[in-house]
Amino acid sequence: DIENNRVDELGRPVVLSSSPDSIKKSVEGSLKRLNTDYIDLYYQHRVDPKIEIEEVAYTINELIKEGKILNWGLSEASVKRANTVCPVTAVQSEYSMWYREPEKELIPALKELGIGFVPFSPLGKAVLTGRFNENTRFEKNDFRSQIPRFNKENLTKNIILVDYVKNIAIK
């Protein structure tokens, strides 16, 4: 499936597929483009709802045994299920003072399993930069247009919190 009508830097459609063949093809392409024999840390950045995470982990485990991948990581996927098939090195998830959900279950699970945590969007998908205000509207091609905290009603309320944080930072 083409992922949200996205295209890559060459204008090609971005396809979401975690099938074993797609993963292997992606790894081979990366190795060739990077002119290397192995990848230090290979991430699955999007969860493919059509492929069980255990199947992804099995495929990655094969690539590790072949020496093409040294370590692997996941972004917002079921780490415990994947880790039972092939040890996961790192998990990437949104985390900031704006979004603290990983503290509930993810970070404790990672500590228990000895897996590293790599946060993304430390500025709350840019809301904490102060560049938005209550009149900001996001185009349909901006991923924030699909996130409830950025809709008109919520953004108006959230800007109040951003201003509060800004005032604390200034002091």
Tab-separated table of C-alpha atoms in Angstrom, residues 48-143:
chain	number	residue	atom	x	y	z
A	48	ASP	CA	2.633	-2.967	8.609
A	49	PRO	CA	-0.792	-4.085	9.875
A	50	LYS	CA	-0.807	-6.959	7.372
A	51	ILE	CA	2.389	-8.587	8.687
A	52	GLU	CA	2.773	-9.955	12.218
A	53	ILE	CA	5.718	-8.413	14.063
A	54	GLU	CA	7.051	-11.925	14.764
A	55	GLU	CA	7.403	-12.482	11.004
A	56	VAL	CA	9.342	-9.232	10.733
A	57	ALA	CA	11.576	-10.325	13.620
A	58	TYR	CA	12.167	-13.720	12.022
A	59	THR	CA	13.236	-12.046	8.764
A	60	ILE	CA	15.538	-9.667	10.628
A	61	ASN	CA	17.012	-12.604	12.543
A	62	GLU	CA	17.883	-14.283	9.219
A	63	LEU	CA	19.603	-11.091	8.043
A	64	ILE	CA	21.548	-10.885	11.314
A	65	LYS	CA	22.690	-14.497	10.897
A	66	GLU	CA	23.823	-13.599	7.352
A	67	GLY	CA	25.839	-10.691	8.817
A	68	LYS	CA	23.928	-8.053	6.850
A	69	ILE	CA	22.480	-6.452	9.984
A	70	LEU	CA	24.229	-6.203	13.359
A	71	ASN	CA	21.327	-4.832	15.427
A	72	TRP	CA	17.731	-3.844	14.844
A	73	GLY	CA	15.212	-1.454	16.205
A	74	LEU	CA	11.521	-0.714	16.050
A	75	SER	CA	9.486	2.426	15.940
A	76	GLU	CA	6.184	2.227	17.765
A	77	ALA	CA	5.757	-1.538	17.485
A	78	SER	CA	5.110	-4.443	19.841
A	79	VAL	CA	8.591	-4.817	21.248
A	80	LYS	CA	7.917	-7.745	23.585
A	81	ARG	CA	6.489	-9.923	20.819
A	82	ALA	CA	9.326	-9.035	18.451
A	83	ASN	CA	12.005	-9.492	21.101
A	84	THR	CA	10.933	-13.092	21.759
A	85	VAL	CA	11.918	-13.966	18.164
A	86	CYS	CA	14.969	-11.749	17.717
A	87	PRO	CA	16.542	-9.529	20.396
A	88	VAL	CA	15.698	-5.862	19.779
A	89	THR	CA	18.447	-3.300	20.356
A	90	ALA	CA	16.464	-0.049	20.336
A	91	VAL	CA	12.898	1.244	20.249
A	92	GLN	CA	11.989	4.643	18.933
A	93	SER	CA	8.885	6.483	20.116
A	94	GLU	CA	7.617	9.992	20.444
A	95	TYR	CA	8.577	11.430	23.830
A	96	SER	CA	8.711	14.951	25.166
A	97	MET	CA	7.371	17.050	27.988
A	98	TRP	CA	4.353	17.330	25.672
A	99	TYR	CA	3.868	13.599	25.140
A	100	ARG	CA	4.714	11.299	28.062
A	101	GLU	CA	2.848	8.102	27.145
A	102	PRO	CA	6.036	5.982	26.927
A	103	GLU	CA	6.462	6.377	30.692
A	104	LYS	CA	3.381	4.239	31.357
A	105	GLU	CA	4.319	0.928	29.752
A	106	LEU	CA	7.004	1.271	27.093
A	107	ILE	CA	9.952	2.577	29.110
A	108	PRO	CA	9.407	0.107	31.992
A	109	ALA	CA	9.211	-2.764	29.460
A	110	LEU	CA	12.409	-1.604	27.773
A	111	LYS	CA	14.192	-1.427	31.131
A	112	GLU	CA	13.020	-4.942	31.938
A	113	LEU	CA	14.215	-6.266	28.573
A	114	GLY	CA	17.483	-4.271	28.471
A	115	ILE	CA	16.498	-2.440	25.265
A	116	GLY	CA	17.584	1.116	24.476
A	117	PHE	CA	15.078	3.946	24.041
A	118	VAL	CA	15.414	6.515	21.252
A	119	PRO	CA	12.922	9.380	21.625
A	120	PHE	CA	11.682	11.356	18.644
A	121	SER	CA	9.864	14.691	18.452
A	122	PRO	CA	11.393	16.042	21.678
A	123	LEU	CA	9.746	19.394	20.905
A	124	GLY	CA	6.258	17.898	20.648
A	125	LYS	CA	6.142	17.780	16.840
A	126	ALA	CA	7.363	21.407	16.874
A	127	VAL	CA	4.583	22.823	19.051
A	128	LEU	CA	7.098	23.609	21.819
A	129	THR	CA	9.187	25.725	19.430
A	130	GLY	CA	6.689	28.563	19.762
A	131	ARG	CA	6.273	28.916	16.010
A	132	PHE	CA	2.541	28.103	16.085
A	133	ASN	CA	-0.330	30.114	17.483
A	134	GLU	CA	-4.096	29.694	17.854
A	135	ASN	CA	-4.556	30.760	14.213
A	136	THR	CA	-2.158	28.192	12.773
A	137	ARG	CA	-3.758	25.769	10.331
A	138	PHE	CA	-1.997	22.761	8.889
A	139	GLU	CA	-2.258	21.783	5.238
A	140	LYS	CA	-3.622	18.310	4.469
A	141	ASN	CA	-0.133	17.142	3.449
A	142	ASP	CA	1.251	18.143	6.888
A	143	PHE	CA	1.086	15.097	9.179
